[in-house]
Amino acid sequence: MRFLFYTQSLISDWNHGNAHFLRGIMRELIARGHEALALEPEASWSRLNLIAQCGRAAIDRFRRDFPELRTIIYDDDFAHEELIAEADVVLVHEWNEPSLVERIGRVRRLGGRFTLLFHDTHHRAVSAAQDIASFPLDDFDCVLAFGATLRERYDRAGWGRRAFTWHEAADDRLFRPLEGTDPPGRLVWIGNWGDEERTEELETFLIEPVRRLSLNGNVYGVRYPPSAIAKLERSGLHYRGWIANADVPREFAQHRVTVHVPRRPYVNSLPGIPTIRVFEALACGIPLVSSPWSDDEGLFRAGRDFLVARNGQEMAGLLTQVLSDVDFSAELSAAGLETVRKRHTCRHRVSELLSILDEVGAYRPSDHARSREAAG
């Protein structure tokens, strides 16, 4: 089948974790013999910020790391209808302009012979509901929501015809344990500062425990204000800036533990949704300690795949246990890796996607062939 992905960016993962997942999904589709193409706007906020911060070399790096992935950068005059006409499945991420979403939906409404999916991997459905409500989703065959609580939000609001849960996952072609390493570093945190959605939590569950334990460590991510960088440095953490996602497995291998601090909307309003960083860290076999979040869907094995600290004092205690007990750390790593490999890889998600397409009655390449024969 021919898949089109409308995304904020495939090339750039600058403050854009969904690019990680889509890269893995596209790679798996291609490995199974399908065609996959991503489209991103010329004015992509993520890509333009990446270039401004890291230069064109970061774009060249993407091409080297993922040579099999194809992407088109479109402008205002791009002929979307012509490209869509040849697609079997079109997946539109929620980080697109409502006018483009409406335009693609209109092609489907007027007889387009493709399956049209809306993909939501953010918390705007609860934090900025008016933005999601503005999307004309009646022309979409279904919504793919990256957690059950988000799917239920779509169902309750009547957004779209039908919604399915489709969690993110790790691309385990990329995210895997690197053997033969002796980690020189103690703690690594990989994540973006964001829009003050977890400032207090980062201070409580990352900065203060590191300071209390006198740990050394590194922090990677973007959008850190000078005040946040200063706090990190005073605690003993060194701020390293943006990191290419392809380098993350190596960085995990250079450290002995990582932490997860979910953004506040996922804790308070959308429980049960881990970010992709959880899947990626566990896929790399690094022990993970998290600030509180509720695994309502039972994605992981409580207390076995990773640890949860209820407060800063518990975080310091659990970090000490992981760093001081080699056997305990190894058991934690093995358990998390086992769960990801059994349930949460991009291979699993592609299989789920194909099942969803079957359930909604997806068009197949043969449908296009018959349509072209009839037209001829």
Short mmCIF file of C-alpha atoms in Angstrom, two decimals:
data_model
loop_
_atom_site.label_atom_id
_atom_site.label_comp_id
_atom_site.label_asym_id
_atom_site.label_seq_id
_atom_site.Cartn_x
_atom_site.Cartn_y
_atom_site.Cartn_z
CA MET A 1 0.00 0.00 0.00
CA ARG A 2 0.97 3.63 -0.45
CA PHE A 3 1.06 5.61 2.81
CA LEU A 4 1.24 9.41 3.07
CA PHE A 5 2.08 11.03 6.41
CA TYR A 6 1.27 14.70 6.92
CA THR A 7 3.45 15.79 9.84
CA GLN A 8 4.92 18.92 11.35
CA SER A 9 8.26 17.45 10.35
CA LEU A 10 9.87 14.10 9.72
CA ILE A 11 13.28 15.66 9.15
CA SER A 12 13.41 17.51 12.47
CA ASP A 13 12.85 16.19 15.97
CA TRP A 14 13.56 19.59 17.55
CA ASN A 15 10.90 19.75 20.29
CA HIS A 16 8.97 17.23 18.23
CA GLY A 17 8.98 13.72 19.64
CA ASN A 18 6.35 12.50 17.22
CA ALA A 19 9.05 12.49 14.53
CA HIS A 20 10.74 9.63 16.40
CA PHE A 21 7.63 7.47 16.18
CA LEU A 22 6.76 8.27 12.59
CA ARG A 23 10.29 7.47 11.45
CA GLY A 24 10.00 4.07 13.09
CA ILE A 25 6.55 3.42 11.62
CA MET A 26 7.67 4.39 8.13
CA ARG A 27 10.79 2.23 8.38
CA GLU A 28 8.70 -0.75 9.42
CA LEU A 29 6.16 -0.20 6.63
CA ILE A 30 8.97 -0.04 4.09
CA ALA A 31 10.52 -3.20 5.52
CA ARG A 32 7.18 -4.95 4.94
CA GLY A 33 7.09 -3.89 1.30
CA HIS A 34 4.81 -0.86 1.53
CA GLU A 35 5.54 2.64 0.22
CA ALA A 36 5.78 5.50 2.72
CA LEU A 37 6.20 9.22 2.12
CA ALA A 38 6.09 12.11 4.58
CA LEU A 39 5.03 15.67 3.82
CA GLU A 40 5.95 18.67 5.92
CA PRO A 41 5.33 22.41 5.45
CA GLU A 42 7.99 24.76 4.19
CA ALA A 43 7.39 26.83 7.32
CA SER A 44 7.79 23.88 9.70
CA TRP A 45 8.36 25.37 13.14
CA SER A 46 10.40 22.37 14.25
CA ARG A 47 12.68 22.20 11.19
CA LEU A 48 13.30 25.95 11.06
CA ASN A 49 14.23 26.03 14.74
CA LEU A 50 16.58 23.09 14.24
CA ILE A 51 18.35 24.86 11.38
CA ALA A 52 18.55 28.11 13.34
CA GLN A 53 20.13 26.36 16.30
CA CYS A 54 22.26 23.66 14.65
CA GLY A 55 22.64 24.69 11.01
CA ARG A 56 22.03 22.71 7.83
CA ALA A 57 24.34 20.00 9.10
CA ALA A 58 21.47 18.71 11.25
CA ILE A 59 19.36 18.19 8.13
CA ASP A 60 22.21 16.40 6.39
CA ARG A 61 22.54 14.24 9.47
CA PHE A 62 18.92 13.10 9.16
CA ARG A 63 19.56 12.01 5.56
CA ARG A 64 22.55 9.94 6.64
CA ASP A 65 20.81 8.36 9.62
CA PHE A 66 17.59 7.46 7.77
CA PRO A 67 18.47 7.08 4.07
CA GLU A 68 15.38 4.99 3.33
CA LEU A 69 12.93 7.68 4.45
CA ARG A 70 11.39 9.99 1.84
CA THR A 71 9.94 13.38 2.60
CA ILE A 72 8.54 16.30 0.60
CA ILE A 73 8.68 19.89 1.83
CA TYR A 74 5.64 21.63 0.39
CA ASP A 75 4.78 25.30 -0.07
CA ASP A 76 1.46 27.11 -0.41
CA ASP A 77 1.18 26.18 -4.12
CA PHE A 78 1.74 22.45 -3.67
CA ALA A 79 -0.76 20.20 -5.49
CA HIS A 80 -1.85 18.03 -2.58
CA GLU A 81 -4.82 16.61 -4.47
CA GLU A 82 -2.64 15.08 -7.18
CA LEU A 83 -0.43 13.28 -4.69
CA ILE A 84 -3.30 12.13 -2.49
CA ALA A 85 -5.08 10.64 -5.49
CA GLU A 86 -2.38 7.96 -5.70
CA ALA A 87 -2.43 7.10 -1.98
CA ASP A 88 -4.08 4.19 -0.23
CA VAL A 89 -3.74 5.59 3.30
CA VAL A 90 -3.32 9.24 4.35
CA LEU A 91 -2.43 9.94 7.97
CA VAL A 92 -2.72 13.56 9.13
CA HIS A 93 -1.11 14.57 12.42
CA GLU A 94 -2.94 17.02 14.67
CA TRP A 95 -0.05 19.49 14.38
CA ASN A 96 -1.27 20.71 10.99
CA GLU A 97 -3.21 23.79 10.02
CA PRO A 98 -7.02 23.37 10.14
CA SER A 99 -7.23 24.67 6.57
CA LEU A 100 -4.99 21.84 5.35
CA VAL A 101 -6.93 19.28 7.37
CA GLU A 102 -10.14 20.55 5.77
CA ARG A 103 -8.59 20.48 2.30
CA ILE A 104 -7.50 16.87 2.64
CA GLY A 105 -10.86 15.91 4.10
CA ARG A 106 -12.64 17.53 1.18
CA VAL A 107 -10.74 15.28 -1.24
CA ARG A 108 -12.00 12.26 0.72
CA ARG A 109 -15.56 13.65 0.87
CA LEU A 110 -15.65 14.18 -2.89
CA GLY A 111 -14.86 10.54 -3.60
CA GLY A 112 -11.18 10.11 -2.84
CA ARG A 113 -10.40 6.40 -2.78
CA PHE A 114 -8.09 6.31 0.20
CA THR A 115 -8.43 5.76 3.93
CA LEU A 116 -8.05 8.99 5.89
CA LEU A 117 -6.73 8.92 9.46
CA PHE A 118 -6.29 11.71 12.01
CA HIS A 119 -3.39 11.15 14.44
CA ASP A 120 -3.25 12.84 17.85
CA THR A 121 -0.14 12.56 20.04
CA HIS A 122 -0.55 15.62 22.23
CA HIS A 123 -2.60 16.97 25.12
CA ARG A 124 -4.38 19.78 23.26
CA ALA A 125 -7.65 17.81 23.43
CA VAL A 126 -7.77 18.75 27.11
CA SER A 127 -5.45 21.77 27.36
CA ALA A 128 -6.71 23.58 24.23
CA ALA A 129 -9.91 21.78 23.32
CA GLN A 130 -11.09 24.60 21.05
CA ASP A 131 -8.12 23.94 18.76
CA ILE A 132 -9.06 20.29 18.28
CA ALA A 133 -12.75 21.15 17.97
CA SER A 134 -11.85 23.41 15.03
CA PHE A 135 -10.66 20.47 12.95
CA PRO A 136 -13.31 19.23 10.47
CA LEU A 137 -12.99 15.52 11.23
CA ASP A 138 -16.27 14.21 9.81
CA ASP A 139 -14.50 13.35 6.55
CA PHE A 140 -11.93 11.18 8.33
CA ASP A 141 -12.44 7.45 8.57
CA CYS A 142 -11.12 7.38 12.13
CA VAL A 143 -8.94 9.03 14.75
CA LEU A 144 -5.78 7.41 16.12
CA ALA A 145 -5.22 8.62 19.69
CA PHE A 146 -2.04 7.75 21.56
CA GLY A 147 -3.84 6.70 24.74
CA ALA A 148 -7.20 5.39 25.90
CA THR A 149 -8.03 8.52 27.90
CA LEU A 150 -7.40 10.66 24.83
CA ARG A 151 -9.52 8.33 22.68
CA GLU A 152 -12.33 8.60 25.22
CA ARG A 153 -12.08 12.38 25.02
CA TYR A 154 -12.69 12.22 21.27
CA ASP A 155 -15.63 9.87 21.78
CA ARG A 156 -17.26 12.06 24.42
CA ALA A 157 -16.81 15.24 22.39
CA GLY A 158 -18.06 13.63 19.18
CA TRP A 159 -14.90 14.55 17.29
CA GLY A 160 -14.68 12.29 14.27
CA ARG A 161 -16.63 9.19 13.33
CA ARG A 162 -14.63 6.70 15.36
CA ALA A 163 -11.49 6.64 17.49
CA PHE A 164 -8.90 3.97 18.21
CA THR A 165 -6.09 3.80 20.75
CA TRP A 166 -2.70 3.69 19.03
CA HIS A 167 0.16 4.18 21.46
CA GLU A 168 3.60 5.35 20.49
CA ALA A 169 6.45 2.83 20.67
CA ALA A 170 10.18 2.36 20.22
CA ASP A 171 11.89 1.81 16.89
CA ASP A 172 13.99 -1.09 18.13
CA ARG A 173 16.06 -1.09 14.96
CA LEU A 174 17.55 2.06 16.46
CA PHE A 175 16.78 1.87 20.16
CA ARG A 176 18.53 -1.18 21.57
CA PRO A 177 21.15 -1.92 24.23
CA LEU A 178 24.70 -1.24 23.10
CA GLU A 179 26.86 -4.09 24.32
CA GLY A 180 30.31 -3.84 25.81
CA THR A 181 29.94 -0.40 27.40
CA ASP A 182 31.06 0.57 30.89
CA PRO A 183 28.97 3.68 31.63
CA PRO A 184 31.21 6.49 32.89
CA GLY A 185 28.26 8.77 33.67
CA ARG A 186 25.70 8.29 36.38
CA LEU A 187 22.45 10.00 35.31
CA VAL A 188 21.09 11.32 32.02
CA TRP A 189 17.87 13.22 31.37
CA ILE A 190 16.68 13.62 27.78
CA GLY A 191 13.69 15.89 27.35
CA ASN A 192 12.61 19.41 26.50
CA TRP A 193 11.84 22.16 28.98
CA GLY A 194 8.56 22.99 27.23
CA ASP A 195 6.00 25.58 28.21
CA GLU A 196 6.38 25.54 32.01
CA GLU A 197 4.25 22.37 32.04
CA ARG A 198 6.61 20.54 34.40
CA THR A 199 8.98 23.16 35.81
CA GLU A 200 8.10 22.39 39.42
CA GLU A 201 8.24 18.64 38.76
CA LEU A 202 11.71 18.86 37.18
CA GLU A 203 12.99 20.74 40.19
CA THR A 204 11.44 18.21 42.58
CA PHE A 205 12.25 14.95 40.79
CA LEU A 206 15.43 15.77 38.87
CA ILE A 207 17.36 18.84 39.99
CA GLU A 208 16.98 18.54 43.77
CA PRO A 209 17.65 14.76 44.04
CA VAL A 210 20.77 15.13 41.89
CA ARG A 211 21.99 17.99 44.06
CA ARG A 212 21.25 16.08 47.27
CA LEU A 213 23.13 12.98 46.09
CA SER A 214 26.00 14.94 44.49
CA LEU A 215 25.54 13.04 41.24
CA ASN A 216 27.17 13.87 37.94
CA GLY A 217 25.03 13.77 34.85
CA ASN A 218 23.96 15.28 31.55
CA VAL A 219 20.80 16.90 30.26
CA TYR A 220 19.77 17.06 26.59
CA GLY A 221 16.87 18.96 25.10
CA VAL A 222 15.73 22.34 23.83
CA ARG A 223 13.85 25.43 24.95
CA TYR A 224 15.67 25.67 28.28
CA PRO A 225 15.66 29.27 29.58
CA PRO A 226 18.88 30.62 31.12
CA SER A 227 17.39 30.33 34.61
CA ALA A 228 16.73 26.60 34.10
CA ILE A 229 20.23 25.99 32.74
CA ALA A 230 21.70 27.76 35.75
CA LYS A 231 19.71 25.52 38.11
CA LEU A 232 20.88 22.42 36.29
CA GLU A 233 24.52 23.45 36.45
CA ARG A 234 24.31 24.28 40.16
CA SER A 235 22.89 20.82 40.87
CA GLY A 236 25.73 19.01 39.10
CA LEU A 237 23.95 18.40 35.80
CA HIS A 238 25.56 19.64 32.60
CA TYR A 239 23.25 21.02 29.93
CA ARG A 240 24.26 19.75 26.47
CA GLY A 241 21.51 21.14 24.23
CA TRP A 242 19.81 19.35 21.35
CA ILE A 243 20.71 15.76 20.59
CA ALA A 244 19.94 13.91 17.36
CA ASN A 245 17.60 11.06 18.19
CA ALA A 246 19.92 8.60 16.46
CA ASP A 247 22.54 9.43 19.13
CA VAL A 248 20.26 8.74 22.08
CA PRO A 249 21.00 4.98 22.39
CA ARG A 250 24.70 5.73 22.65
CA GLU A 251 24.03 8.37 25.29
CA PHE A 252 21.87 5.98 27.33
CA ALA A 253 24.69 3.44 27.12
CA GLN A 254 27.07 6.02 28.60
CA HIS A 255 24.96 6.44 31.76
CA ARG A 256 23.65 4.18 34.48
CA VAL A 257 20.15 5.55 35.06
CA THR A 258 17.60 7.92 33.55
CA VAL A 259 14.44 9.54 34.86
CA HIS A 260 11.00 10.24 33.42
CA VAL A 261 9.12 13.40 34.38
CA PRO A 262 5.81 13.56 32.48
CA ARG A 263 4.21 16.87 31.67
CA ARG A 264 1.43 17.94 34.00
CA PRO A 265 -1.50 17.48 31.55
CA TYR A 266 -0.59 13.80 31.13
CA VAL A 267 -0.64 13.28 34.89
CA ASN A 268 -3.74 15.30 35.73
CA SER A 269 -5.97 15.04 32.65
CA LEU A 270 -4.72 12.20 30.45
CA PRO A 271 -3.47 9.50 32.83
CA GLY A 272 -2.04 6.32 31.40
CA ILE A 273 -0.15 7.92 28.50
CA PRO A 274 3.64 7.62 28.66
CA THR A 275 5.71 9.72 26.32
CA ILE A 276 7.83 8.02 23.70
CA ARG A 277 10.92 8.58 25.87
CA VAL A 278 9.75 5.81 28.21
CA PHE A 279 9.56 3.27 25.39
CA GLU A 280 12.90 4.37 23.97
CA ALA A 281 14.75 4.29 27.28
CA LEU A 282 13.46 0.83 28.19
CA ALA A 283 14.29 -0.42 24.69
CA CYS A 284 17.89 0.65 25.33
CA GLY A 285 18.04 -1.27 28.59
CA ILE A 286 18.75 1.67 30.87
CA PRO A 287 17.10 1.64 34.33
CA LEU A 288 14.37 4.25 34.57
CA VAL A 289 12.89 5.99 37.62
CA SER A 290 9.75 8.06 37.06
CA SER A 291 7.90 10.77 38.88
CA PRO A 292 4.26 9.80 39.54
CA TRP A 293 2.01 8.79 36.69
CA SER A 294 -0.75 6.21 36.55
CA ASP A 295 -0.34 3.32 34.11
CA ASP A 296 -4.11 2.91 33.77
CA GLU A 297 -3.83 0.72 30.68
CA GLY A 298 -1.34 -1.72 32.14
CA LEU A 299 1.28 -1.10 29.48
CA PHE A 300 4.07 -2.07 31.86
CA ARG A 301 4.57 -4.25 34.91
CA ALA A 302 4.37 -2.07 37.99
CA GLY A 303 7.56 -2.00 39.99
CA ARG A 304 9.37 -4.34 37.62
CA ASP A 305 9.88 -2.53 34.32
CA PHE A 306 10.67 0.82 35.94
CA LEU A 307 10.31 2.46 39.34
CA VAL A 308 8.00 5.27 40.44
CA ALA A 309 8.91 7.85 43.08
CA ARG A 310 6.06 9.60 44.87
CA ASN A 311 8.18 12.57 45.94
CA GLY A 312 11.68 13.97 45.72
CA GLN A 313 12.91 12.05 48.74
CA GLU A 314 11.77 8.75 47.22
CA MET A 315 13.41 9.71 43.94
CA ALA A 316 16.74 10.21 45.71
CA GLY A 317 16.33 6.85 47.49
CA LEU A 318 15.48 4.93 44.32
CA LEU A 319 18.32 6.52 42.38
CA THR A 320 20.68 5.51 45.16
CA GLN A 321 19.38 1.93 45.05
CA VAL A 322 19.79 1.66 41.28
CA LEU A 323 23.26 3.16 41.31
CA SER A 324 24.53 1.11 44.26
CA ASP A 325 22.98 -2.33 43.60
CA VAL A 326 24.33 -3.81 40.37
CA ASP A 327 22.10 -6.89 40.45
CA PHE A 328 18.96 -4.87 41.12
CA SER A 329 19.84 -2.48 38.31
CA ALA A 330 20.41 -5.38 35.89
CA GLU A 331 17.05 -6.96 36.77
CA LEU A 332 15.26 -3.66 36.23
CA SER A 333 16.95 -3.16 32.86
CA ALA A 334 16.13 -6.69 31.69
CA ALA A 335 12.49 -6.45 32.73
CA GLY A 336 11.85 -3.16 30.95
CA LEU A 337 13.61 -4.36 27.82
CA GLU A 338 11.58 -7.58 27.82
CA THR A 339 8.25 -5.73 27.99
CA VAL A 340 9.14 -3.34 25.18
CA ARG A 341 10.29 -6.14 22.91
CA LYS A 342 7.13 -8.14 23.58
CA ARG A 343 4.58 -5.33 23.30
CA HIS A 344 5.85 -1.87 22.40
CA THR A 345 7.94 -1.73 19.23
CA CYS A 346 7.08 -0.08 15.93
CA ARG A 347 6.58 -3.57 14.53
CA HIS A 348 3.73 -4.04 17.00
CA ARG A 349 2.24 -0.67 16.11
CA VAL A 350 2.35 -1.30 12.37
CA SER A 351 0.53 -4.58 12.91
CA GLU A 352 -2.06 -2.71 14.98
CA LEU A 353 -2.37 -0.07 12.27
CA LEU A 354 -3.00 -2.66 9.58
CA SER A 355 -5.65 -4.28 11.78
CA ILE A 356 -7.35 -0.91 12.25
CA LEU A 357 -7.32 -0.36 8.50
CA ASP A 358 -9.00 -3.72 8.02
CA GLU A 359 -11.64 -2.82 10.60
CA VAL A 360 -12.52 0.53 9.03
CA GLY A 361 -12.61 -1.01 5.53
CA ALA A 362 -9.43 0.43 4.08
CA TYR A 363 -9.03 0.81 0.36
CA ARG A 364 -6.43 -1.44 -1.20
CA PRO A 365 -4.14 -0.95 -4.19
CA SER A 366 -6.51 -3.12 -6.22
CA ASP A 367 -9.22 -0.50 -5.69
CA HIS A 368 -6.99 2.11 -7.31
CA ALA A 369 -6.24 -0.24 -10.17
CA ARG A 370 -9.91 -0.86 -10.84
CA SER A 371 -10.61 2.88 -10.63
CA ARG A 372 -7.91 3.67 -13.18
CA GLU A 373 -9.14 0.91 -15.49
CA ALA A 374 -12.68 2.28 -15.31
CA ALA A 375 -11.45 5.79 -16.04
CA GLY A 376 -9.46 4.54 -19.00
#
